[in-house]
Amino acid sequence: YCSPKSIMVVTWYGKLKTLYCPITVIVKKEVGLLVVGKLKKVNAVKLSSSGKTVFVIDGRAYHYCYFDILTHL
């Protein structure tokens, strides 16, 4: 199942949870114009041409590995 408006994650407690856009993430590695430690909103979840998950933030696509997903916000 793949949706541009949601993502399924496993929480720290081992629970499967569906998060719906906008998803709050924290920048963990500087990329593009994004600064480490800043909270950002993911507007869409897509797949790159190589099949990797990308987050659309402020109209730009970034690989998911640059972010930590906040499941409680």
mmCIF file with all atom_site columns, C-alpha atoms in Angstrom:
data_model
loop_
_atom_site.group_PDB
_atom_site.id
_atom_site.type_symbol
_atom_site.label_atom_id
_atom_site.label_alt_id
_atom_site.label_comp_id
_atom_site.label_asym_id
_atom_site.label_entity_id
_atom_site.label_seq_id
_atom_site.pdbx_PDB_ins_code
_atom_site.Cartn_x
_atom_site.Cartn_y
_atom_site.Cartn_z
_atom_site.occupancy
_atom_site.B_iso_or_equiv
_atom_site.pdbx_formal_charge
_atom_site.auth_seq_id
_atom_site.auth_comp_id
_atom_site.auth_asym_id
_atom_site.auth_atom_id
_atom_site.pdbx_PDB_model_num
ATOM 1  C CA . TYR A 1 1  ? 0.000  0.000  0.000  1.00 0.00 ? 1  TYR A CA 1
ATOM 2  C CA . CYS A 1 2  ? 1.361  3.403  -0.947 1.00 0.00 ? 2  CYS A CA 1
ATOM 3  C CA . SER A 1 3  ? -0.309 6.759  -0.400 1.00 0.00 ? 3  SER A CA 1
ATOM 4  C CA . PRO A 1 4  ? 1.047  10.273 -1.013 1.00 0.00 ? 4  PRO A CA 1
ATOM 5  C CA . LYS A 1 5  ? -0.789 11.530 2.087  1.00 0.00 ? 5  LYS A CA 1
ATOM 6  C CA . SER A 1 6  ? 0.207  8.957  4.734  1.00 0.00 ? 6  SER A CA 1
ATOM 7  C CA . ILE A 1 7  ? 3.020  6.758  5.974  1.00 0.00 ? 7  ILE A CA 1
ATOM 8  C CA . MET A 1 8  ? 3.069  3.736  8.282  1.00 0.00 ? 8  MET A CA 1
ATOM 9  C CA . VAL A 1 9  ? 5.710  3.678  11.019 1.00 0.00 ? 9  VAL A CA 1
ATOM 10 C CA . VAL A 1 10 ? 6.640  1.419  13.922 1.00 0.00 ? 10 VAL A CA 1
ATOM 11 C CA . THR A 1 11 ? 6.738  3.386  17.194 1.00 0.00 ? 11 THR A CA 1
ATOM 12 C CA . TRP A 1 12 ? 9.329  2.961  19.967 1.00 0.00 ? 12 TRP A CA 1
ATOM 13 C CA . TYR A 1 13 ? 6.765  0.704  21.648 1.00 0.00 ? 13 TYR A CA 1
ATOM 14 C CA . GLY A 1 14 ? 6.559  -1.654 18.666 1.00 0.00 ? 14 GLY A CA 1
ATOM 15 C CA . LYS A 1 15 ? 3.120  -0.445 17.576 1.00 0.00 ? 15 LYS A CA 1
ATOM 16 C CA . LEU A 1 16 ? 2.272  0.083  13.906 1.00 0.00 ? 16 LEU A CA 1
ATOM 17 C CA . LYS A 1 17 ? 0.857  3.571  13.420 1.00 0.00 ? 17 LYS A CA 1
ATOM 18 C CA . THR A 1 18 ? -0.414 5.423  10.355 1.00 0.00 ? 18 THR A CA 1
ATOM 19 C CA . LEU A 1 19 ? 0.539  9.089  10.190 1.00 0.00 ? 19 LEU A CA 1
ATOM 20 C CA . TYR A 1 20 ? -1.307 11.446 7.867  1.00 0.00 ? 20 TYR A CA 1
ATOM 21 C CA . CYS A 1 21 ? 0.093  14.558 6.209  1.00 0.00 ? 21 CYS A CA 1
ATOM 22 C CA . PRO A 1 22 ? 1.081  17.034 7.317  1.00 0.00 ? 22 PRO A CA 1
ATOM 23 C CA . ILE A 1 23 ? 3.586  14.894 9.258  1.00 0.00 ? 23 ILE A CA 1
ATOM 24 C CA . THR A 1 24 ? 5.945  16.648 11.664 1.00 0.00 ? 24 THR A CA 1
ATOM 25 C CA . VAL A 1 25 ? 9.629  15.767 11.274 1.00 0.00 ? 25 VAL A CA 1
ATOM 26 C CA . ILE A 1 26 ? 12.855 17.116 12.721 1.00 0.00 ? 26 ILE A CA 1
ATOM 27 C CA . VAL A 1 27 ? 15.858 17.726 10.482 1.00 0.00 ? 27 VAL A CA 1
ATOM 28 C CA . LYS A 1 28 ? 18.700 15.457 11.652 1.00 0.00 ? 28 LYS A CA 1
ATOM 29 C CA . LYS A 1 29 ? 21.188 16.152 8.845  1.00 0.00 ? 29 LYS A CA 1
ATOM 30 C CA . GLU A 1 30 ? 21.621 19.420 6.962  1.00 0.00 ? 30 GLU A CA 1
ATOM 31 C CA . VAL A 1 31 ? 20.278 19.207 3.421  1.00 0.00 ? 31 VAL A CA 1
ATOM 32 C CA . GLY A 1 32 ? 19.313 21.892 0.921  1.00 0.00 ? 32 GLY A CA 1
ATOM 33 C CA . LEU A 1 33 ? 17.978 24.912 2.800  1.00 0.00 ? 33 LEU A CA 1
ATOM 34 C CA . LEU A 1 34 ? 17.007 22.875 5.883  1.00 0.00 ? 34 LEU A CA 1
ATOM 35 C CA . VAL A 1 35 ? 18.861 23.391 9.167  1.00 0.00 ? 35 VAL A CA 1
ATOM 36 C CA . VAL A 1 36 ? 19.582 20.633 11.697 1.00 0.00 ? 36 VAL A CA 1
ATOM 37 C CA . GLY A 1 37 ? 17.140 20.634 14.627 1.00 0.00 ? 37 GLY A CA 1
ATOM 38 C CA . LYS A 1 38 ? 14.318 22.508 12.882 1.00 0.00 ? 38 LYS A CA 1
ATOM 39 C CA . LEU A 1 39 ? 10.783 21.112 12.861 1.00 0.00 ? 39 LEU A CA 1
ATOM 40 C CA . LYS A 1 40 ? 9.245  20.825 9.394  1.00 0.00 ? 40 LYS A CA 1
ATOM 41 C CA . LYS A 1 41 ? 5.923  19.627 7.980  1.00 0.00 ? 41 LYS A CA 1
ATOM 42 C CA . VAL A 1 42 ? 5.804  16.893 5.330  1.00 0.00 ? 42 VAL A CA 1
ATOM 43 C CA . ASN A 1 43 ? 3.092  17.758 2.810  1.00 0.00 ? 43 ASN A CA 1
ATOM 44 C CA . ALA A 1 44 ? 3.343  14.542 0.776  1.00 0.00 ? 44 ALA A CA 1
ATOM 45 C CA . VAL A 1 45 ? 5.177  11.201 0.734  1.00 0.00 ? 45 VAL A CA 1
ATOM 46 C CA . LYS A 1 46 ? 6.436  9.969  -2.635 1.00 0.00 ? 46 LYS A CA 1
ATOM 47 C CA . LEU A 1 47 ? 8.818  7.461  -4.190 1.00 0.00 ? 47 LEU A CA 1
ATOM 48 C CA . SER A 1 48 ? 11.914 8.521  -6.114 1.00 0.00 ? 48 SER A CA 1
ATOM 49 C CA . SER A 1 49 ? 12.743 6.976  -9.487 1.00 0.00 ? 49 SER A CA 1
ATOM 50 C CA . SER A 1 50 ? 15.067 4.582  -7.621 1.00 0.00 ? 50 SER A CA 1
ATOM 51 C CA . GLY A 1 51 ? 12.242 3.487  -5.294 1.00 0.00 ? 51 GLY A CA 1
ATOM 52 C CA . LYS A 1 52 ? 13.395 5.389  -2.181 1.00 0.00 ? 52 LYS A CA 1
ATOM 53 C CA . THR A 1 53 ? 10.897 7.224  0.013  1.00 0.00 ? 53 THR A CA 1
ATOM 54 C CA . VAL A 1 54 ? 11.009 11.002 -0.256 1.00 0.00 ? 54 VAL A CA 1
ATOM 55 C CA . PHE A 1 55 ? 9.224  13.652 1.772  1.00 0.00 ? 55 PHE A CA 1
ATOM 56 C CA . VAL A 1 56 ? 7.845  16.755 0.056  1.00 0.00 ? 56 VAL A CA 1
ATOM 57 C CA . ILE A 1 57 ? 8.553  19.748 2.299  1.00 0.00 ? 57 ILE A CA 1
ATOM 58 C CA . ASP A 1 58 ? 7.912  23.326 1.163  1.00 0.00 ? 58 ASP A CA 1
ATOM 59 C CA . GLY A 1 59 ? 7.500  22.072 -2.405 1.00 0.00 ? 59 GLY A CA 1
ATOM 60 C CA . ARG A 1 60 ? 10.874 20.282 -2.529 1.00 0.00 ? 60 ARG A CA 1
ATOM 61 C CA . ALA A 1 61 ? 11.567 16.541 -2.298 1.00 0.00 ? 61 ALA A CA 1
ATOM 62 C CA . TYR A 1 62 ? 14.067 15.193 0.253  1.00 0.00 ? 62 TYR A CA 1
ATOM 63 C CA . HIS A 1 63 ? 15.070 11.596 1.004  1.00 0.00 ? 63 HIS A CA 1
ATOM 64 C CA . TYR A 1 64 ? 13.516 10.433 4.280  1.00 0.00 ? 64 TYR A CA 1
ATOM 65 C CA . CYS A 1 65 ? 16.907 9.591  5.839  1.00 0.00 ? 65 CYS A CA 1
ATOM 66 C CA . TYR A 1 66 ? 17.552 13.273 6.629  1.00 0.00 ? 66 TYR A CA 1
ATOM 67 C CA . PHE A 1 67 ? 14.704 13.377 9.142  1.00 0.00 ? 67 PHE A CA 1
ATOM 68 C CA . ASP A 1 68 ? 13.360 11.846 12.334 1.00 0.00 ? 68 ASP A CA 1
ATOM 69 C CA . ILE A 1 69 ? 9.607  11.359 12.284 1.00 0.00 ? 69 ILE A CA 1
ATOM 70 C CA . LEU A 1 70 ? 7.764  12.667 15.343 1.00 0.00 ? 70 LEU A CA 1
ATOM 71 C CA . THR A 1 71 ? 4.875  10.303 16.012 1.00 0.00 ? 71 THR A CA 1
ATOM 72 C CA . HIS A 1 72 ? 3.425  12.260 18.941 1.00 0.00 ? 72 HIS A CA 1
ATOM 73 C CA . LEU A 1 73 ? 2.798  15.622 17.217 1.00 0.00 ? 73 LEU A CA 1
#
